[in-house]
CSV table of C-alpha atoms in Angstrom, one decimal:
chain,number,residue,atom,x,y,z
A,25,MET,CA,-24.3,132.9,-31.0
A,26,ASN,CA,-27.5,134.6,-32.0
A,27,TYR,CA,-26.8,138.4,-31.8
A,28,LYS,CA,-30.5,139.2,-31.7
A,29,HIS,CA,-30.7,137.3,-28.4
A,30,LEU,CA,-27.6,139.1,-27.2
A,31,HIS,CA,-29.2,142.4,-28.1
A,32,TYR,CA,-32.3,141.5,-26.1
A,33,PHE,CA,-30.2,140.6,-23.0
A,34,TRP,CA,-28.2,143.8,-23.4
A,35,THR,CA,-31.3,145.9,-23.6
A,36,VAL,CA,-32.8,144.2,-20.5
A,37,LEU,CA,-29.9,145.3,-18.4
A,38,ARG,CA,-29.7,148.8,-19.9
A,39,ALA,CA,-33.4,149.3,-19.4
A,40,GLY,CA,-33.3,148.0,-15.8
A,41,GLY,CA,-35.7,145.1,-16.3
A,42,ILE,CA,-37.6,142.8,-18.6
A,43,VAL,CA,-40.9,144.8,-18.6
A,44,ARG,CA,-39.2,148.1,-19.5
A,45,ALA,CA,-37.0,146.4,-22.2
A,46,SER,CA,-40.1,144.6,-23.6
A,47,GLU,CA,-41.7,148.1,-24.1
A,48,GLN,CA,-38.6,149.4,-25.9
A,49,LEU,CA,-38.4,146.3,-28.1
A,50,HIS,CA,-42.1,146.1,-28.7
A,51,LEU,CA,-42.2,142.5,-27.5
A,52,THR,CA,-44.2,140.8,-24.7
A,53,PRO,CA,-42.3,140.1,-21.5
A,54,GLN,CA,-42.9,136.4,-22.0
A,55,THR,CA,-41.4,136.5,-25.5
A,56,LEU,CA,-38.4,138.4,-24.3
A,57,SER,CA,-37.8,136.1,-21.4
A,58,GLY,CA,-38.0,133.1,-23.8
A,59,GLN,CA,-35.4,134.7,-26.1
A,60,ILE,CA,-33.0,135.3,-23.2
A,61,LYS,CA,-33.5,131.7,-22.1
A,62,LEU,CA,-32.4,130.6,-25.6
A,63,LEU,CA,-29.2,132.7,-25.1
A,64,GLU,CA,-28.6,131.1,-21.7
A,65,GLU,CA,-28.9,127.7,-23.3
A,66,ARG,CA,-26.5,128.6,-26.0
A,67,VAL,CA,-23.8,129.9,-23.5
A,68,GLY,CA,-24.5,127.0,-21.1
A,69,GLN,CA,-25.1,129.0,-17.9
A,70,PRO,CA,-27.6,131.5,-16.5
A,71,LEU,CA,-27.1,135.1,-17.2
A,72,LEU,CA,-29.8,136.7,-15.1
A,73,ARG,CA,-31.2,136.0,-11.7
A,74,LYS,CA,-34.3,137.4,-9.9
A,75,VAL,CA,-33.8,140.0,-7.3
A,76,GLY,CA,-37.1,141.1,-5.7
A,77,ARG,CA,-39.3,142.1,-8.6
A,78,GLY,CA,-36.4,142.7,-10.9
A,79,VAL,CA,-33.3,141.0,-12.3
A,80,GLU,CA,-29.6,141.4,-12.1
A,81,PRO,CA,-26.7,139.8,-14.0
A,82,THR,CA,-24.9,136.7,-12.8
A,83,GLU,CA,-21.1,136.7,-12.9
A,84,ALA,CA,-21.3,135.2,-16.4
A,85,GLY,CA,-24.0,137.8,-17.2
A,86,ARG,CA,-21.6,140.6,-16.2
A,87,LEU,CA,-18.9,139.2,-18.5
A,88,VAL,CA,-21.4,138.9,-21.4
A,89,MET,CA,-22.6,142.4,-20.8
A,90,ARG,CA,-19.1,143.9,-21.0
A,91,TYR,CA,-18.6,142.2,-24.4
A,92,ALA,CA,-22.1,143.2,-25.5
A,93,ASP,CA,-21.3,146.8,-24.7
A,94,ASP,CA,-18.2,146.7,-27.0
A,95,ILE,CA,-20.1,144.8,-29.7
A,96,PHE,CA,-23.0,147.2,-29.9
A,97,ALA,CA,-20.8,150.3,-29.5
A,98,LEU,CA,-18.7,149.0,-32.5
A,99,GLY,CA,-22.0,148.5,-34.4
A,100,ALA,CA,-23.0,152.1,-33.7
A,101,SER,CA,-19.5,153.3,-34.9
A,102,LEU,CA,-20.0,151.3,-38.1
A,103,GLN,CA,-23.3,153.0,-38.8
A,104,GLU,CA,-21.7,156.4,-38.1
A,105,ALA,CA,-18.7,155.6,-40.4
A,106,LEU,CA,-21.1,154.5,-43.2
A,107,ALA,CA,-23.2,157.7,-42.8
A,108,SER,CA,-20.3,160.1,-42.6
A,109,GLY,CA,-17.9,158.3,-45.0
A,110,ARG,CA,-15.2,158.5,-42.4
A,111,ASP,CA,-13.8,155.5,-40.5
A,112,ALA,CA,-14.9,156.2,-36.9
A,113,ARG,CA,-12.3,155.5,-34.3
A,114,ARG,CA,-12.8,152.2,-32.5
A,115,THR,CA,-12.9,153.5,-29.0
A,116,THR,CA,-14.4,151.8,-25.9
A,117,VAL,CA,-16.5,153.8,-23.6
A,118,LEU,CA,-15.8,154.1,-19.9
A,119,ARG,CA,-18.9,155.2,-18.1
A,120,VAL,CA,-18.1,156.7,-14.7
A,121,GLY,CA,-20.4,157.9,-12.0
A,122,ILE,CA,-18.9,160.6,-9.7
A,123,ALA,CA,-20.6,161.1,-6.4
A,124,ASP,CA,-21.5,164.8,-6.1
A,125,SER,CA,-19.6,165.2,-2.8
A,126,VAL,CA,-16.3,164.3,-4.5
A,127,PRO,CA,-14.3,167.5,-5.5
A,128,LYS,CA,-14.2,167.9,-9.2
A,129,ALA,CA,-10.4,168.3,-9.2
A,130,VAL,CA,-10.0,165.0,-7.3
A,131,ALA,CA,-12.3,163.2,-9.8
A,132,PHE,CA,-10.2,164.6,-12.7
A,133,HIS,CA,-6.9,163.5,-11.2
A,134,VAL,CA,-8.4,160.0,-10.4
A,135,LEU,CA,-9.6,159.6,-14.0
A,136,GLU,CA,-6.7,161.2,-15.8
A,137,PRO,CA,-4.6,158.0,-16.1
A,138,ALA,CA,-7.2,156.4,-18.2
A,139,MET,CA,-6.8,159.1,-20.8
A,140,ALA,CA,-3.1,158.4,-20.9
A,141,LEU,CA,-3.5,154.8,-22.0
A,142,PRO,CA,-2.1,153.9,-25.5
A,143,GLU,CA,-5.8,153.4,-26.6
A,144,PRO,CA,-7.7,155.6,-24.2
A,145,PRO,CA,-11.4,155.1,-23.7
A,146,ARG,CA,-14.0,157.7,-24.4
A,147,LEU,CA,-15.1,158.9,-20.9
A,148,ALA,CA,-18.8,159.3,-20.2
A,149,CYS,CA,-19.0,161.0,-16.8
A,150,HIS,CA,-22.3,161.3,-14.8
A,151,GLU,CA,-22.6,163.1,-11.5
A,152,GLY,CA,-25.2,162.4,-8.8
A,153,GLY,CA,-26.0,161.1,-5.4
A,154,LEU,CA,-24.4,157.8,-4.5
A,155,THR,CA,-27.7,155.9,-4.1
A,156,GLY,CA,-28.7,156.7,-7.7
A,157,LEU,CA,-25.3,156.0,-9.1
A,158,LEU,CA,-25.2,152.6,-7.4
A,159,ALA,CA,-28.6,151.7,-9.0
A,160,GLU,CA,-27.0,152.6,-12.4
A,161,LEU,CA,-23.9,150.5,-11.6
A,162,ALA,CA,-26.1,147.5,-10.7
A,163,VAL,CA,-27.7,147.4,-14.1
A,164,HIS,CA,-24.4,148.1,-15.9
A,165,ARG,CA,-25.2,151.6,-17.1
A,166,LEU,CA,-21.9,152.5,-15.3
A,167,ASP,CA,-18.6,150.8,-15.2
A,168,LEU,CA,-17.2,152.6,-12.1
A,169,ILE,CA,-18.2,155.0,-9.4
A,170,VAL,CA,-15.7,157.4,-7.8
A,171,SER,CA,-16.9,158.2,-4.2
A,172,ASP,CA,-15.7,159.6,-0.9
A,173,VAL,CA,-17.6,156.8,1.0
A,174,PRO,CA,-17.7,153.1,0.5
A,175,ALA,CA,-20.8,151.3,-0.8
A,176,PRO,CA,-23.3,150.5,2.0
A,177,VAL,CA,-22.8,147.0,3.4
A,178,SER,CA,-26.6,146.6,3.4
A,179,LEU,CA,-26.9,147.0,-0.4
A,180,SER,CA,-29.0,144.4,-2.0
A,181,VAL,CA,-26.9,144.3,-5.2
A,182,ARG,CA,-23.4,142.9,-5.4
A,183,VAL,CA,-20.8,145.6,-5.8
A,184,TYR,CA,-17.2,145.9,-4.5
A,185,THR,CA,-15.5,148.9,-2.9
A,186,HIS,CA,-11.8,149.5,-3.7
A,187,LEU,CA,-9.9,152.0,-1.5
A,188,LEU,CA,-8.1,154.4,-3.8
A,189,GLY,CA,-6.3,156.2,-1.0
A,190,ARG,CA,-6.4,158.8,1.8
A,191,SER,CA,-5.6,162.4,1.8
A,192,GLY,CA,-5.0,164.9,4.6
A,193,VAL,CA,-7.5,167.8,4.8
A,194,ALA,CA,-5.9,171.2,4.4
A,195,PHE,CA,-7.4,174.6,5.5
A,196,PHE,CA,-7.2,177.7,3.4
A,197,ALA,CA,-8.0,181.4,3.7
A,198,ALA,CA,-8.0,184.4,1.3
A,199,PRO,CA,-5.5,187.2,2.0
A,200,ARG,CA,-8.4,189.6,2.6
A,201,LEU,CA,-9.9,187.4,5.3
A,202,LEU,CA,-6.6,187.0,7.1
A,203,LYS,CA,-6.1,190.8,7.0
A,204,ALA,CA,-9.6,191.4,8.4
A,205,ALA,CA,-8.7,189.0,11.3
A,206,GLY,CA,-5.4,190.9,11.9
A,207,LEU,CA,-3.3,188.0,10.7
A,208,THR,CA,-0.7,187.2,8.2
A,209,ALA,CA,-0.4,183.8,6.6
A,210,GLN,CA,2.8,183.2,8.5
A,211,ARG,CA,1.2,184.1,11.9
A,212,ALA,CA,-1.9,182.0,11.1
A,213,ARG,CA,0.2,179.0,10.3
A,214,LYS,CA,2.1,179.3,13.6
A,215,ALA,CA,-1.2,179.6,15.5
A,216,PHE,CA,-2.9,176.8,13.6
A,217,PRO,CA,-5.4,175.4,14.4
A,218,ALA,CA,-6.3,177.9,17.1
A,219,CYS,CA,-6.4,180.7,14.5
A,220,LEU,CA,-9.5,179.1,13.0
A,221,ALA,CA,-11.6,180.3,15.9
A,222,SER,CA,-11.1,183.9,14.9
A,223,MET,CA,-12.4,183.6,11.4
A,224,PRO,CA,-15.7,182.5,9.9
A,225,MET,CA,-15.8,179.1,8.3
A,226,LEU,CA,-17.3,177.7,5.1
A,227,LEU,CA,-18.3,174.0,5.5
A,228,PRO,CA,-19.6,171.2,3.3
A,229,SER,CA,-23.2,170.4,3.9
A,230,THR,CA,-24.2,167.8,6.6
A,231,PRO,CA,-24.9,164.8,4.2
A,232,THR,CA,-21.3,164.8,2.9
A,233,ALA,CA,-18.7,162.4,4.3
A,234,LEU,CA,-16.3,165.2,5.2
A,235,ARG,CA,-18.6,167.3,7.3
A,236,PRO,CA,-19.0,165.0,10.4
A,237,ARG,CA,-15.2,164.5,10.3
A,238,ILE,CA,-14.6,168.3,10.4
A,239,ASP,CA,-17.2,168.8,13.1
A,240,ALA,CA,-15.7,166.1,15.3
A,241,TRP,CA,-12.1,167.4,14.7
A,242,LEU,CA,-13.2,171.0,15.6
A,243,SER,CA,-14.9,169.7,18.8
A,244,GLN,CA,-11.9,167.6,19.7
A,245,HIS,CA,-9.7,170.7,19.6
A,246,GLY,CA,-12.1,172.9,21.4
A,247,LEU,CA,-12.8,175.1,18.3
A,248,ALA,CA,-16.2,176.7,17.6
A,249,PRO,CA,-15.8,179.0,14.7
A,250,VAL,CA,-18.8,180.9,13.3
A,251,VAL,CA,-20.2,178.9,10.3
A,252,ALA,CA,-20.8,181.5,7.6
A,253,ALA,CA,-22.2,179.1,5.0
A,254,GLU,CA,-22.7,175.5,4.0
A,255,PHE,CA,-22.5,174.0,0.5
A,256,ASP,CA,-23.3,170.9,-1.4
A,257,ASP,CA,-21.0,171.9,-4.2
A,258,SER,CA,-17.3,172.0,-3.3
A,259,ALA,CA,-16.5,174.3,-6.2
A,260,LEU,CA,-19.0,176.9,-5.1
A,261,LEU,CA,-17.6,176.6,-1.5
A,262,LYS,CA,-14.1,177.4,-2.8
A,263,ALA,CA,-15.4,180.3,-4.9
A,264,PHE,CA,-16.8,181.9,-1.7
A,265,GLY,CA,-13.5,181.1,0.0
A,266,ARG,CA,-11.6,182.9,-2.7
A,267,GLU,CA,-13.7,186.0,-2.1
A,268,GLY,CA,-12.7,186.0,1.6
A,269,GLN,CA,-16.1,184.8,3.0
A,270,GLY,CA,-14.5,182.2,5.2
A,271,VAL,CA,-11.9,179.6,5.9
A,272,PHE,CA,-12.5,176.4,4.0
A,273,ALA,CA,-11.1,172.8,3.9
A,274,ALA,CA,-10.1,170.8,0.9
A,275,PRO,CA,-8.1,167.6,0.1
A,276,ALA,CA,-4.4,168.3,0.9
A,277,VAL,CA,-3.3,166.4,-2.3
A,278,LEU,CA,-4.6,169.4,-4.2
A,279,ALA,CA,-3.1,172.0,-1.9
A,280,ASP,CA,-0.8,173.6,-4.4
A,281,GLU,CA,-3.4,173.6,-7.1
A,282,ILE,CA,-6.1,175.1,-4.9
A,283,ALA,CA,-3.7,177.8,-3.6
A,284,GLN,CA,-2.8,178.8,-7.1
A,285,GLN,CA,-6.3,178.6,-8.7
A,286,TYR,CA,-8.2,180.4,-5.9
A,287,GLN,CA,-5.4,182.7,-4.8
A,288,VAL,CA,-5.7,181.6,-1.2
A,289,GLN,CA,-3.2,180.8,1.6
A,290,TRP,CA,-2.6,177.4,3.0
A,291,LEU,CA,-3.0,177.6,6.8
A,292,GLY,CA,-2.3,174.0,7.9
A,293,THR,CA,-3.0,170.3,7.5
A,294,PRO,CA,-3.8,168.4,10.8
A,295,ASP,CA,-2.4,164.9,11.2
A,296,ASP,CA,-5.7,163.7,12.7
A,297,LEU,CA,-8.1,164.6,10.0
A,298,LEU,CA,-8.3,162.5,6.8
A,299,GLU,CA,-10.5,162.1,3.8
A,300,GLU,CA,-10.9,158.8,1.9
A,301,PHE,CA,-11.7,158.1,-1.8
A,302,TYR,CA,-13.0,154.9,-3.3
A,303,ALA,CA,-13.7,153.2,-6.6
A,304,ILE,CA,-16.8,151.1,-6.6
A,305,SER,CA,-17.3,148.5,-9.3
A,306,VAL,CA,-19.1,145.2,-10.0
A,307,GLU,CA,-15.7,143.5,-10.2
A,308,ARG,CA,-14.2,141.9,-7.1
A,309,ARG,CA,-10.8,141.7,-8.9
A,310,ILE,CA,-10.4,144.6,-11.3
A,311,THR,CA,-9.7,143.5,-14.9
A,312,HIS,CA,-11.0,146.4,-16.9
A,313,PRO,CA,-7.8,148.0,-18.3
A,314,ALA,CA,-8.9,151.6,-17.8
A,315,VAL,CA,-10.2,151.0,-14.2
A,316,ALA,CA,-6.9,149.1,-13.4
A,317,ALA,CA,-4.9,152.1,-14.6
A,318,ILE,CA,-7.0,154.4,-12.5
A,319,THR,CA,-6.7,152.4,-9.3
A,320,ALA,CA,-3.0,151.8,-9.8
A,321,ALA,CA,-2.2,155.4,-10.4
A,322,ALA,CA,-4.3,156.6,-7.4
A,323,ARG,CA,-2.6,154.2,-5.0
A,324,GLY,CA,0.9,154.6,-6.4
A,325,LYS,CA,1.0,158.3,-7.1
A,326,LEU,CA,-2.0,160.6,-6.3
A,327,PHE,CA,-2.6,159.3,-2.8
A,328,ALA,CA,0.8,157.6,-2.3
A,329,THR,CA,1.6,160.3,0.4
A,330,ARG,CA,-0.8,162.3,2.5
A,331,ALA,CA,0.1,165.7,1.1
A,332,GLY,CA,0.0,168.9,3.2
């Protein structure tokens, strides 16, 4: 195999198209296309297909891309080892996109099993909106996306959504907030969920997956608490909750951790309010060892029971 041709193919997918890659490689698009055609002839099957005005990898192209990632990462490690005089650790890189609506603690616990592997990958985590992350996944700049919603069915690129698990949604309040409402934690739990109506509430912003579920649940139970604030960032929401600015909701699988970290009281976890978490990849059947470890641990341990 001609590794120069492989590098051209790898650069096209990383750059997001032949035109951008040709600019980076200082080649004409026609020359670059011809070089990739030679690679396809060598492997005996097409590696790219046209999608609109761009290209995406075929199934064979995805396989070649995974190997190319390792090959060129190893080449970079070799250069680093030669420059430093130290043998760089041969470590694969797992590039993960984390939807910005996913709580950071959930993302950590989802990814943690990959770091416990005998040969753990080097994690490269990127946070952002799901649409942008899916675009990165489609051109193999990411290996995996952790999300609280599945990939849209209308998506033009081929990706696969794998359910990691479901968690109950727990409600928390700071001691000072309970005191201001004339409640103790014990009394609030006995009166849950009616107690929520007597305290202000901190909610995730409208575009998040959890917000419409909370709104529907509150309406179903005839609750209309005063909304004190809305947040895109779940960590900032919890920080406000710690200071007694309002009741807040969070995944029940993290209930003990949240209560300890933010010094808040657990009020209750309704049976009819759930949150879901997903892994989105380009693989229908997961074969990447680190991704397989992540999905197995999430289903078998983290989300095995709906805590609360």
